[in-house]
PDB file of C-alpha atoms in Angstrom:
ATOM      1  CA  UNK U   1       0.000   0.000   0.000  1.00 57.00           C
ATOM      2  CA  UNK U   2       1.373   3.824  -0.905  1.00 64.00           C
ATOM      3  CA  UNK U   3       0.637   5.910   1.121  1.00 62.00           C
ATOM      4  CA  UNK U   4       0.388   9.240  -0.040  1.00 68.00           C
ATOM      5  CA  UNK U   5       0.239  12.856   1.583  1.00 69.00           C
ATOM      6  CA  UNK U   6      -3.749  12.674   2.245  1.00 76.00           C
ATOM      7  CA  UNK U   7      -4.276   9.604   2.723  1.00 84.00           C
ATOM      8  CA  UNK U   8      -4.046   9.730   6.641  1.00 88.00           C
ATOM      9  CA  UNK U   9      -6.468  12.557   6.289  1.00 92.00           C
ATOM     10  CA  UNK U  10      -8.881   9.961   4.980  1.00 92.00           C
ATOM     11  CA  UNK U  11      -8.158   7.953   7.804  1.00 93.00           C
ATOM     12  CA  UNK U  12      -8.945   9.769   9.832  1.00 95.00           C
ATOM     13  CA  UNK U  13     -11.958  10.946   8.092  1.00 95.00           C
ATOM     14  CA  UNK U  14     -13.185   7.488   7.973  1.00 95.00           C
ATOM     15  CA  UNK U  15     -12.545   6.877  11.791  1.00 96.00           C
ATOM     16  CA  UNK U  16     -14.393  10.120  12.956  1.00 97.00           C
ATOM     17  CA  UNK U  17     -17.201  10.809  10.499  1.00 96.00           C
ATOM     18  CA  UNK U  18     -17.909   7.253   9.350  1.00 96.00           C
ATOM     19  CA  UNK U  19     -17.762   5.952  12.553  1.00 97.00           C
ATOM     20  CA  UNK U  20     -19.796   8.794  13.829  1.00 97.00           C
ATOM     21  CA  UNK U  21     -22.278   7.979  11.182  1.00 97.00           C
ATOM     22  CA  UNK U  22     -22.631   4.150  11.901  1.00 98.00           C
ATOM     23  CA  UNK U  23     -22.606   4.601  15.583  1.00 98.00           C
ATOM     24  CA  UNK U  24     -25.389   7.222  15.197  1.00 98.00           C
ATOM     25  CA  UNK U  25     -27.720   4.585  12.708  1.00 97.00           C
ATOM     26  CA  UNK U  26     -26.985   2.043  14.845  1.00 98.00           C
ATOM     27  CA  UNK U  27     -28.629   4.105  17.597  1.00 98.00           C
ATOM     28  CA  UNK U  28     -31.480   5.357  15.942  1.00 97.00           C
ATOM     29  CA  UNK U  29     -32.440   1.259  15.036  1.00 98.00           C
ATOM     30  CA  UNK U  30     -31.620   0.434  18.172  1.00 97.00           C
ATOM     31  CA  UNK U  31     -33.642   2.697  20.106  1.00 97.00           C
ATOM     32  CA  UNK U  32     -36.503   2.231  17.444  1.00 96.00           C
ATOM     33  CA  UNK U  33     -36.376  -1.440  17.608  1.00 96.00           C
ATOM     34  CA  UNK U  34     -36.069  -1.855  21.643  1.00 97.00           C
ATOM     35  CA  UNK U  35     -39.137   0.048  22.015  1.00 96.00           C
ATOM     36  CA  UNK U  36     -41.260  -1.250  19.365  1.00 95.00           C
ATOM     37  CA  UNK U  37     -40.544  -4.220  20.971  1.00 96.00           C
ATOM     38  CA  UNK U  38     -41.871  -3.226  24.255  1.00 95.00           C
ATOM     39  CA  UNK U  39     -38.932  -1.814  26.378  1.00 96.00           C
ATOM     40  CA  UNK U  40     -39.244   1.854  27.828  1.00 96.00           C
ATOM     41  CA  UNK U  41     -37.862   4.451  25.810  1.00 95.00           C
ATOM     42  CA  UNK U  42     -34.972   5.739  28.327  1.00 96.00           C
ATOM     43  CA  UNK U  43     -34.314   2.022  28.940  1.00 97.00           C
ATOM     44  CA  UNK U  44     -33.403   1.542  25.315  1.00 96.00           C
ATOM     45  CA  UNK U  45     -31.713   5.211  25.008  1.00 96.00           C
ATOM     46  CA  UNK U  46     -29.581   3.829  27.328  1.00 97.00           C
ATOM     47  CA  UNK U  47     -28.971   0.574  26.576  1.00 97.00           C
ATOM     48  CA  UNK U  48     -28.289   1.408  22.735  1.00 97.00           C
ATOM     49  CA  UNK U  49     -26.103   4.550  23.952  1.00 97.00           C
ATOM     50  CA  UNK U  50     -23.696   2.239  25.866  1.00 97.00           C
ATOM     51  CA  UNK U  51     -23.326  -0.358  23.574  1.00 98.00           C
ATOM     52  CA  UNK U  52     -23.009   2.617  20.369  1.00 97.00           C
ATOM     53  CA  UNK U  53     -19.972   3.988  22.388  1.00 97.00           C
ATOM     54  CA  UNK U  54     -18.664   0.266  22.037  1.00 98.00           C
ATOM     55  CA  UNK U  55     -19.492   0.572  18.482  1.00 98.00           C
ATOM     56  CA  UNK U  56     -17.995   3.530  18.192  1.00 98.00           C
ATOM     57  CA  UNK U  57     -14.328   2.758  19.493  1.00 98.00           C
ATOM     58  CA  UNK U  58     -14.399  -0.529  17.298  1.00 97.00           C
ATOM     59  CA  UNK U  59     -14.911   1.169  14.438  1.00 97.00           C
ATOM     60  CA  UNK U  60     -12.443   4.229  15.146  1.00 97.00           C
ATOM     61  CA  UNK U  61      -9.565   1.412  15.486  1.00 97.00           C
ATOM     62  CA  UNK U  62     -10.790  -0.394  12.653  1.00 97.00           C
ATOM     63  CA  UNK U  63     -10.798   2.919  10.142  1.00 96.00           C
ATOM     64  CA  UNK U  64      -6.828   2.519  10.856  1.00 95.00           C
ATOM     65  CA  UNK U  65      -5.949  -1.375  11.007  1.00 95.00           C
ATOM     66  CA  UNK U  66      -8.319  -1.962   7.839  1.00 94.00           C
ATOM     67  CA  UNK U  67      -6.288  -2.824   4.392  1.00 92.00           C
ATOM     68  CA  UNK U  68      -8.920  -1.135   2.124  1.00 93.00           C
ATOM     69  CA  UNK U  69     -10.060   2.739   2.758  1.00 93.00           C
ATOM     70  CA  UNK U  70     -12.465   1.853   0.234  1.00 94.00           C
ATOM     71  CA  UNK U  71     -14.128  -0.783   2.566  1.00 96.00           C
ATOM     72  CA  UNK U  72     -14.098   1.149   5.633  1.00 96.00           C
ATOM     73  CA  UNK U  73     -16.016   3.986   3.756  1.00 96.00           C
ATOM     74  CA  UNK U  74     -18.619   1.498   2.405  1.00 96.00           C
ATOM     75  CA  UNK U  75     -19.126  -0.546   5.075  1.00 96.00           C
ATOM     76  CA  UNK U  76     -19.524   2.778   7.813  1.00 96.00           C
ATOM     77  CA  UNK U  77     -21.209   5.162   5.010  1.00 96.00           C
ATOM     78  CA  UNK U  78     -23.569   1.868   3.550  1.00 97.00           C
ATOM     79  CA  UNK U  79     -24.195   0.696   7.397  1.00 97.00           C
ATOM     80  CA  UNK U  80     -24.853   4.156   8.367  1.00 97.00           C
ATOM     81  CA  UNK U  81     -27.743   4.699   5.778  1.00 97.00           C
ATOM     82  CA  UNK U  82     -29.497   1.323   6.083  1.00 98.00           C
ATOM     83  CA  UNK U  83     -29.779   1.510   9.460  1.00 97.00           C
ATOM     84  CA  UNK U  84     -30.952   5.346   9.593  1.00 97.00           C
ATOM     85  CA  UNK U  85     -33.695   4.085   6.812  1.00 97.00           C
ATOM     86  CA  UNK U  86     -34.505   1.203   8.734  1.00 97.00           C
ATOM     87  CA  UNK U  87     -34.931   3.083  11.855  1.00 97.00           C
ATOM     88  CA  UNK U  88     -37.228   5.548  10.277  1.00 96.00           C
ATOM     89  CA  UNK U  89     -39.687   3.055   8.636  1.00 96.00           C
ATOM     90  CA  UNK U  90     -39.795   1.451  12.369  1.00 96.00           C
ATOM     91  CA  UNK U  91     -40.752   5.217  13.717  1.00 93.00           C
ATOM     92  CA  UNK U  92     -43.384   5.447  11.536  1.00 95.00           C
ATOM     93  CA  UNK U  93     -45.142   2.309  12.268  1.00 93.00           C
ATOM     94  CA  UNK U  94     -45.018   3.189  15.556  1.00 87.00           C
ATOM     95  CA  UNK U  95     -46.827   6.856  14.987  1.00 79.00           C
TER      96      UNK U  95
END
């Protein structure tokens, strides 16, 4: 692998916005899911807020140890909007 002047930029792009990004979709399905499945809405802010901050620091390491920038960028961008759409079409069943 070359690595060239940016590309630790992107890396660190990856790790901070993508993994913002993911953490936050994961969240929002979370949170949507938990309480469409019955569990009280703080309960599963908190629950889903604990283990996103897990989520989080996984994927900030991983934005650095992956091979492929490419990947990383799919995988947190593509994660990130599947589970934001997901958790939206669970918010409006429940409205």
């Amino acid at each position: 692998m070359r690595i060239t002047g940016h590309h630790p930029l992107w890396r660190i792009a990856a790790a901070v916005l993508g993994g913002y990004a993911f953490t936050w979709g994961f969240i929002a399905l979370g949170m949507a899911g938990a309480f469409a499945l019955g569990m009280s809405f703080h309960d599963a802010e908190h629950l889903t807020a604990i283990i996103g901050f897990l989520i989080y620091l996984v994927l900030f390491l991983w934005a650095f140890a992956a091979r492929s920038l490419a990947r990383v960028w799919a995988v947190t961008a593509g994660g990130a909007l599947v589970m934001a759409g997901a958790a939206s079409l669970i918010q409006h069943q429940l409205t």
